[in-house]
């Protein structure tokens, strides 16, 4: 039972996730809220209380199952915290005329910062150097081994959406040559050359950054041939979705040195990192936290609230998923 006593029938807005206390309070001030994230069996609870629920709040990670959609006859809008839509039932929502929003733009710069953090950290071996300095290796074994230059190298980006563009902008500051692969050339942007073949992009690039959407269409797009083309001196950075990279190909190539290294924020089975990956020194790992700054998380939460208000006031979402 939730504290505000709103688990009774009649709730208009169900929350599968909390947006943070300040933002949850904004919701509670406007709607009769069902805070399902406080429940032990949220799906069952939702089913029992579904008749009046018009609005559903979720996140890119938690998503919404098609089954959940089926038990909400009055559902009008799903507002999701996060930009990724791979866990949202977009087709079922379209069929049911349920509107869906995500939180694009507000997170792009922080996600791009993390891509660059991982790129610099893995090229210059910052975590390994940190371990070396802390553990006394510097004193007992001497100078740290040489690492890979970043400035002036070749940056390949897979996915030239808003996040890809933010990553590309940072590349200019590092004097890098830029090429990208995308579903279609971005003739509307001045962002380096379009490369129609992902393998050719990987062959050309020193650093390949994955910044495309997840989901079935991009599943294992970065496979063994692409990783082999990136090669022993190449580094793979992934801040998109674990599903885009075939981890069963990635791990042996890293183990044998056929791929130079990787900086990974996302994994095929989250939460958690494959044990074989966690023991490789030339890999820098983050627990899916690219957008995870206080500033950006707050902006994402406020955008979810603002989408709900826009829907309530004029049946229009501010950032609808296309
Ligand atoms: C989120 C993300 O932190 O926006 C996305 O799609 O992957 C991250 O920014 C997280 O997945 C939201 O649940």
Coordinates of C-alpha atoms and ligand atoms in Angstrom, one line a residue:
X1 CA 0.0 0.0 0.0
X2 CA 1.4 3.3 -0.9
X3 CA 1.8 6.2 1.5
X4 CA -0.5 8.6 -0.2
X5 CA -3.3 6.0 -0.2
X6 CA -3.8 6.2 -3.9
X7 CA -3.7 2.5 -4.6
X8 CA -7.5 2.5 -4.6
X9 CA -9.4 2.2 -7.9
X10 CA -9.9 5.6 -9.6
X11 CA -6.2 6.3 -10.3
X12 CA -5.7 8.3 -13.5
X13 CA -1.9 8.1 -13.8
X14 CA 0.2 5.0 -13.1
X15 CA 3.9 5.3 -12.4
X16 CA 6.0 2.2 -13.2
X17 CA 9.0 4.3 -12.1
X18 CA 9.7 7.2 -9.8
X19 CA 10.9 10.4 -11.4
X20 CA 12.4 11.6 -8.1
X21 CA 10.6 13.2 -5.2
X22 CA 10.2 16.7 -6.6
X23 CA 8.8 15.4 -9.9
X24 CA 6.6 12.8 -8.3
X25 CA 5.1 15.6 -6.1
X26 CA 4.2 17.5 -9.3
X27 CA 2.3 14.5 -10.6
X28 CA 0.5 13.9 -7.3
X29 CA -0.6 17.5 -7.2
X30 CA -2.4 17.1 -10.6
X31 CA -3.6 13.6 -10.8
X32 CA -4.8 10.7 -8.8
X33 CA -1.5 8.7 -9.0
X34 CA -0.9 5.0 -8.7
X35 CA 2.8 4.7 -7.6
X36 CA 3.3 1.1 -8.9
X37 CA 7.1 1.3 -8.2
X38 CA 6.2 1.0 -4.5
X39 CA 4.3 -2.2 -5.1
X40 CA 5.6 -5.8 -4.8
X41 CA 3.6 -7.0 -7.8
X42 CA 3.0 -3.9 -10.0
X43 CA 1.6 -5.7 -13.0
X44 CA -1.1 -7.5 -11.0
X45 CA -1.9 -4.3 -9.1
X46 CA -2.2 -2.4 -12.4
X47 CA -4.6 -5.0 -13.8
X48 CA -6.8 -4.7 -10.8
X49 CA -6.9 -0.9 -10.9
X50 CA -6.7 -0.4 -14.6
X51 CA -10.2 0.9 -15.6
X52 CA -9.4 4.6 -15.1
X53 CA -5.7 4.8 -15.8
X54 CA -5.2 7.2 -18.8
X55 CA -1.5 8.0 -18.4
X56 CA 1.4 5.7 -17.8
X57 CA 4.9 6.8 -16.7
X58 CA 7.8 4.5 -17.4
X59 CA 11.5 4.6 -18.4
X60 CA 13.7 3.4 -21.2
X61 CA 15.0 0.7 -18.9
X62 CA 11.7 -0.6 -17.4
X63 CA 9.7 -0.1 -20.6
X64 CA 6.1 -1.3 -21.0
X65 CA 5.1 -4.9 -22.0
X66 CA 2.4 -5.4 -24.7
X67 CA 0.5 -7.3 -21.9
X68 CA 0.4 -4.2 -19.8
X69 CA -1.0 -2.2 -22.6
X70 CA -3.8 -4.8 -23.0
X71 CA -5.0 -4.4 -19.4
X72 CA -5.3 -0.6 -19.7
X73 CA -8.5 0.0 -21.7
X74 CA -8.5 3.8 -21.1
X75 CA -4.8 4.4 -21.8
X76 CA -4.1 7.5 -23.8
X77 CA -0.4 8.3 -23.4
X78 CA 2.8 6.6 -22.3
X79 CA 5.5 9.0 -21.1
X80 CA 8.9 7.5 -20.8
X81 CA 12.0 8.7 -19.0
X82 CA 15.0 8.2 -21.4
X83 CA 15.5 8.5 -25.1
X84 CA 15.7 4.8 -26.0
X85 CA 12.4 3.2 -27.3
X86 CA 13.5 -0.5 -27.6
X87 CA 11.6 -1.5 -24.5
X88 CA 8.4 0.3 -25.5
X89 CA 5.6 -1.4 -27.5
X90 CA 5.5 1.2 -30.2
X91 CA 3.5 -0.8 -32.8
X92 CA 0.9 -1.9 -30.3
X93 CA 0.6 1.7 -29.0
X94 CA 0.1 2.9 -32.6
X95 CA -2.5 0.3 -33.2
X96 CA -4.3 1.3 -30.1
X97 CA -3.8 5.1 -30.8
X98 CA -1.9 5.5 -27.6
X99 CA 0.5 8.4 -27.8
X100 CA 4.2 7.8 -26.6
X101 CA 6.8 10.3 -25.6
X102 CA 10.5 9.9 -24.7
X103 CA 13.1 12.5 -23.5
X104 CA 15.4 13.3 -26.4
X105 CA 17.8 16.3 -26.6
X106 CA 18.1 17.0 -22.9
X107 CA 20.4 14.0 -22.4
X108 CA 22.5 14.2 -25.7
X109 CA 25.3 16.3 -24.3
X110 CA 25.9 14.3 -21.2
X111 CA 25.8 11.0 -23.2
X112 CA 28.3 12.5 -25.6
X113 CA 30.5 13.5 -22.7
X114 CA 30.5 9.9 -21.5
X115 CA 31.3 8.6 -25.0
X116 CA 34.3 10.9 -24.9
X117 CA 35.2 9.9 -21.3
X118 CA 35.2 6.3 -22.3
X119 CA 37.2 7.0 -25.5
X120 CA 39.9 9.0 -23.7
X121 CA 39.9 6.5 -20.7
X122 CA 40.4 3.5 -22.9
X123 CA 42.8 5.1 -25.4
X124 CA 45.0 6.6 -22.7
X125 CA 44.4 3.7 -20.3
X126 CA 43.3 6.0 -17.5
X127 CA 41.7 3.4 -15.2
X128 CA 44.6 1.0 -15.7
X129 CA 47.0 3.9 -14.9
X130 CA 45.0 4.8 -11.8
X131 CA 45.2 1.1 -10.6
X132 CA 49.0 1.2 -11.4
X133 CA 49.5 4.4 -9.4
X134 CA 47.4 3.3 -6.4
X135 CA 48.8 -0.2 -6.2
X136 CA 52.4 0.9 -6.1
X137 CA 53.2 -0.6 -9.6
X138 CA 54.7 2.8 -10.6
X139 CA 57.3 2.4 -7.8
X140 CA 57.9 -1.3 -8.1
X141 CA 57.7 -1.7 -11.9
X142 CA 58.5 1.8 -13.2
X143 CA 57.1 3.8 -16.0
X144 CA 53.6 3.1 -17.2
X145 CA 53.4 1.5 -20.7
X146 CA 52.8 3.7 -23.7
X147 CA 49.2 4.3 -24.7
X148 CA 47.2 5.4 -27.8
X149 CA 47.1 9.0 -29.1
X150 CA 43.6 10.5 -29.4
X151 CA 44.2 14.0 -30.9
X152 CA 44.1 14.1 -34.7
X153 CA 43.0 10.5 -35.2
X154 CA 40.1 9.1 -37.2
X155 CA 36.7 9.0 -35.5
X156 CA 33.9 6.8 -36.9
X157 CA 30.4 7.2 -35.6
X158 CA 27.6 4.6 -36.1
X159 CA 24.3 6.6 -35.9
X160 CA 24.2 10.3 -36.7
X161 CA 21.2 11.3 -34.6
X162 CA 21.3 13.9 -31.9
X163 CA 23.8 12.0 -29.7
X164 CA 26.0 11.1 -32.7
X165 CA 26.1 14.8 -33.6
X166 CA 27.1 15.8 -30.1
X167 CA 29.9 13.2 -30.2
X168 CA 31.0 14.5 -33.6
X169 CA 31.1 18.2 -32.3
X170 CA 33.5 17.1 -29.6
X171 CA 35.7 15.3 -32.2
X172 CA 36.3 18.7 -33.9
X173 CA 37.9 20.0 -30.7
X174 CA 40.3 17.0 -30.8
X175 CA 41.3 17.7 -34.4
X176 CA 39.8 14.5 -35.6
X177 CA 38.8 13.3 -39.1
X178 CA 35.2 12.2 -39.0
X179 CA 33.1 9.7 -41.0
X180 CA 29.8 8.1 -40.0
X181 CA 27.4 5.4 -40.9
X182 CA 23.7 5.9 -40.6
X183 CA 20.4 4.6 -42.2
X184 CA 20.7 7.4 -44.6
X185 CA 23.3 10.2 -45.3
X186 CA 22.7 13.3 -43.3
X187 CA 22.9 15.7 -46.2
X188 CA 21.2 18.3 -43.9
X189 CA 24.3 18.4 -41.6
X190 CA 28.0 19.2 -42.0
X191 CA 29.3 16.3 -40.0
X192 CA 32.0 14.6 -42.1
X193 CA 31.7 12.0 -44.8
X194 CA 28.9 9.4 -45.0
X195 CA 30.2 5.8 -45.2
X196 CA 27.6 3.5 -46.6
X197 CA 29.4 0.4 -45.4
X198 CA 29.9 -0.2 -41.7
X199 CA 32.8 -2.6 -42.3
X200 CA 34.6 0.1 -44.3
X201 CA 33.9 2.6 -41.6
X202 CA 35.4 0.3 -39.0
X203 CA 38.4 -0.4 -41.3
X204 CA 39.0 3.4 -41.7
X205 CA 38.4 4.4 -38.1
X206 CA 40.8 4.4 -35.1
X207 CA 37.8 4.8 -32.8
X208 CA 34.3 3.5 -33.6
X209 CA 31.6 5.0 -31.4
X210 CA 28.2 3.3 -31.4
X211 CA 25.4 5.9 -31.0
X212 CA 22.5 4.3 -32.9
X213 CA 19.1 3.2 -31.5
X214 CA 18.7 -0.3 -30.0
X215 CA 16.1 -2.8 -31.0
X216 CA 15.7 -5.6 -33.5
X217 CA 16.8 -3.5 -36.5
X218 CA 20.2 -2.8 -35.1
X219 CA 20.7 -6.1 -33.2
X220 CA 24.4 -7.3 -33.6
X221 CA 25.1 -4.7 -36.3
X222 CA 28.6 -4.6 -34.8
X223 CA 29.5 -8.2 -35.4
X224 CA 32.8 -10.2 -35.7
X225 CA 33.7 -8.9 -39.2
X226 CA 33.1 -5.3 -38.2
X227 CA 35.2 -5.7 -35.0
X228 CA 37.9 -7.5 -37.0
X229 CA 37.9 -4.6 -39.5
X230 CA 38.4 -2.2 -36.6
X231 CA 41.4 -4.3 -35.7
X232 CA 44.2 -4.6 -33.1
X233 CA 44.8 -0.9 -32.9
X234 CA 41.1 0.1 -33.0
X235 CA 38.9 0.9 -30.1
X236 CA 35.1 0.3 -29.8
X237 CA 33.0 2.7 -27.7
X238 CA 29.4 1.9 -27.0
X239 CA 27.0 4.3 -25.3
X240 CA 23.9 3.1 -27.2
X241 CA 22.5 -0.3 -26.4
X242 CA 24.3 -3.6 -25.6
X243 CA 22.2 -5.3 -28.2
X244 CA 23.9 -3.5 -31.1
X245 CA 27.3 -5.3 -30.4
X246 CA 27.6 -9.1 -30.5
X247 CA 29.3 -9.6 -27.2
X248 CA 30.1 -13.3 -28.0
X249 CA 32.2 -12.0 -30.9
X250 CA 33.6 -9.0 -29.0
X251 CA 35.0 -10.9 -26.0
X252 CA 37.3 -13.4 -27.8
X253 CA 38.6 -10.6 -30.1
X254 CA 39.5 -8.5 -27.1
X255 CA 41.1 -11.6 -25.4
X256 CA 43.3 -12.3 -28.3
X257 CA 44.2 -8.7 -29.1
X258 CA 42.5 -8.8 -32.5
X259 CA 40.6 -5.8 -31.3
X260 CA 42.6 -3.1 -29.5
X261 CA 40.2 -2.2 -26.7
X262 CA 36.8 -1.0 -25.7
X263 CA 34.9 1.5 -23.6
X264 CA 31.4 0.2 -22.8
X265 CA 28.5 1.8 -21.0
X266 CA 26.0 -0.8 -22.1
X267 CA 25.8 -4.6 -22.2
X268 CA 23.6 -7.3 -23.7
X269 CA 22.3 -8.5 -20.4
X270 CA 21.9 -5.6 -17.9
X271 CA 22.4 -5.2 -15.1
X272 CA 25.8 -6.9 -15.0
X273 CA 28.9 -7.4 -17.1
X274 CA 30.1 -10.8 -18.5
X275 CA 32.9 -12.1 -16.1
X276 CA 35.2 -12.6 -19.1
X277 CA 34.9 -9.0 -20.1
X278 CA 35.5 -7.7 -16.5
X279 CA 39.0 -9.3 -16.4
X280 CA 40.3 -7.7 -19.6
X281 CA 42.6 -4.7 -18.7
X282 CA 42.2 -2.9 -22.0
X283 CA 38.5 -2.4 -21.4
X284 CA 36.8 0.4 -19.6
X285 CA 33.4 -0.3 -18.2
X286 CA 30.5 1.8 -16.9
X287 CA 27.2 0.6 -15.4
X288 CA 24.9 2.2 -18.1
X289 CA 25.2 5.7 -16.7
X290 CA 25.9 7.9 -19.7
X291 CA 23.0 10.2 -19.1
X292 CA 23.4 9.8 -15.3
X293 CA 24.2 13.3 -14.1
X294 CA 22.0 15.1 -11.6
X295 CA 21.5 18.0 -14.0
X296 CA 20.4 15.8 -16.9
X297 CA 18.3 13.4 -14.8
X298 CA 16.4 16.4 -13.5
X299 CA 15.8 17.7 -17.0
X300 CA 14.6 14.3 -18.2
X301 CA 12.1 14.1 -15.2
X302 CA 10.8 17.6 -15.9
X303 CA 10.3 16.7 -19.5
X304 CA 8.2 13.7 -18.6
X305 CA 6.1 15.9 -16.3
X306 CA 5.8 18.5 -19.0
X307 CA 4.7 15.9 -21.6
X308 CA 2.0 14.7 -19.3
X309 CA 0.8 18.2 -18.7
X310 CA 0.8 19.0 -22.4
X311 CA -1.3 15.9 -23.0
X312 CA -3.7 16.7 -20.2
X313 CA -4.1 20.3 -21.4
X314 CA -4.2 19.9 -25.2
X315 CA -3.9 16.2 -26.1
X316 CA -0.4 16.9 -27.5
X317 CA 2.9 15.5 -26.4
X318 CA 6.0 17.9 -26.5
X319 CA 8.4 15.2 -27.5
X320 CA 6.4 12.4 -29.2
X321 CA 8.2 9.3 -30.5
X322 CA 8.0 9.5 -34.2
Ligands
LIG1 C1 18.7 6.1 -19.2 C2 19.1 5.5 -21.6 O1 19.5 6.3 -18.1 O2 17.8 7.3 -22.3 C3 18.1 6.1 -22.5 O3 17.6 5.5 -23.4 O4 19.6 4.4 -21.9 C4 19.6 6.2 -20.4 O5 19.7 7.5 -20.7 C5 18.0 4.8 -18.9 O6 18.0 3.8 -19.8 C6 16.6 5.2 -18.5 O7 15.9 4.2 -18.0

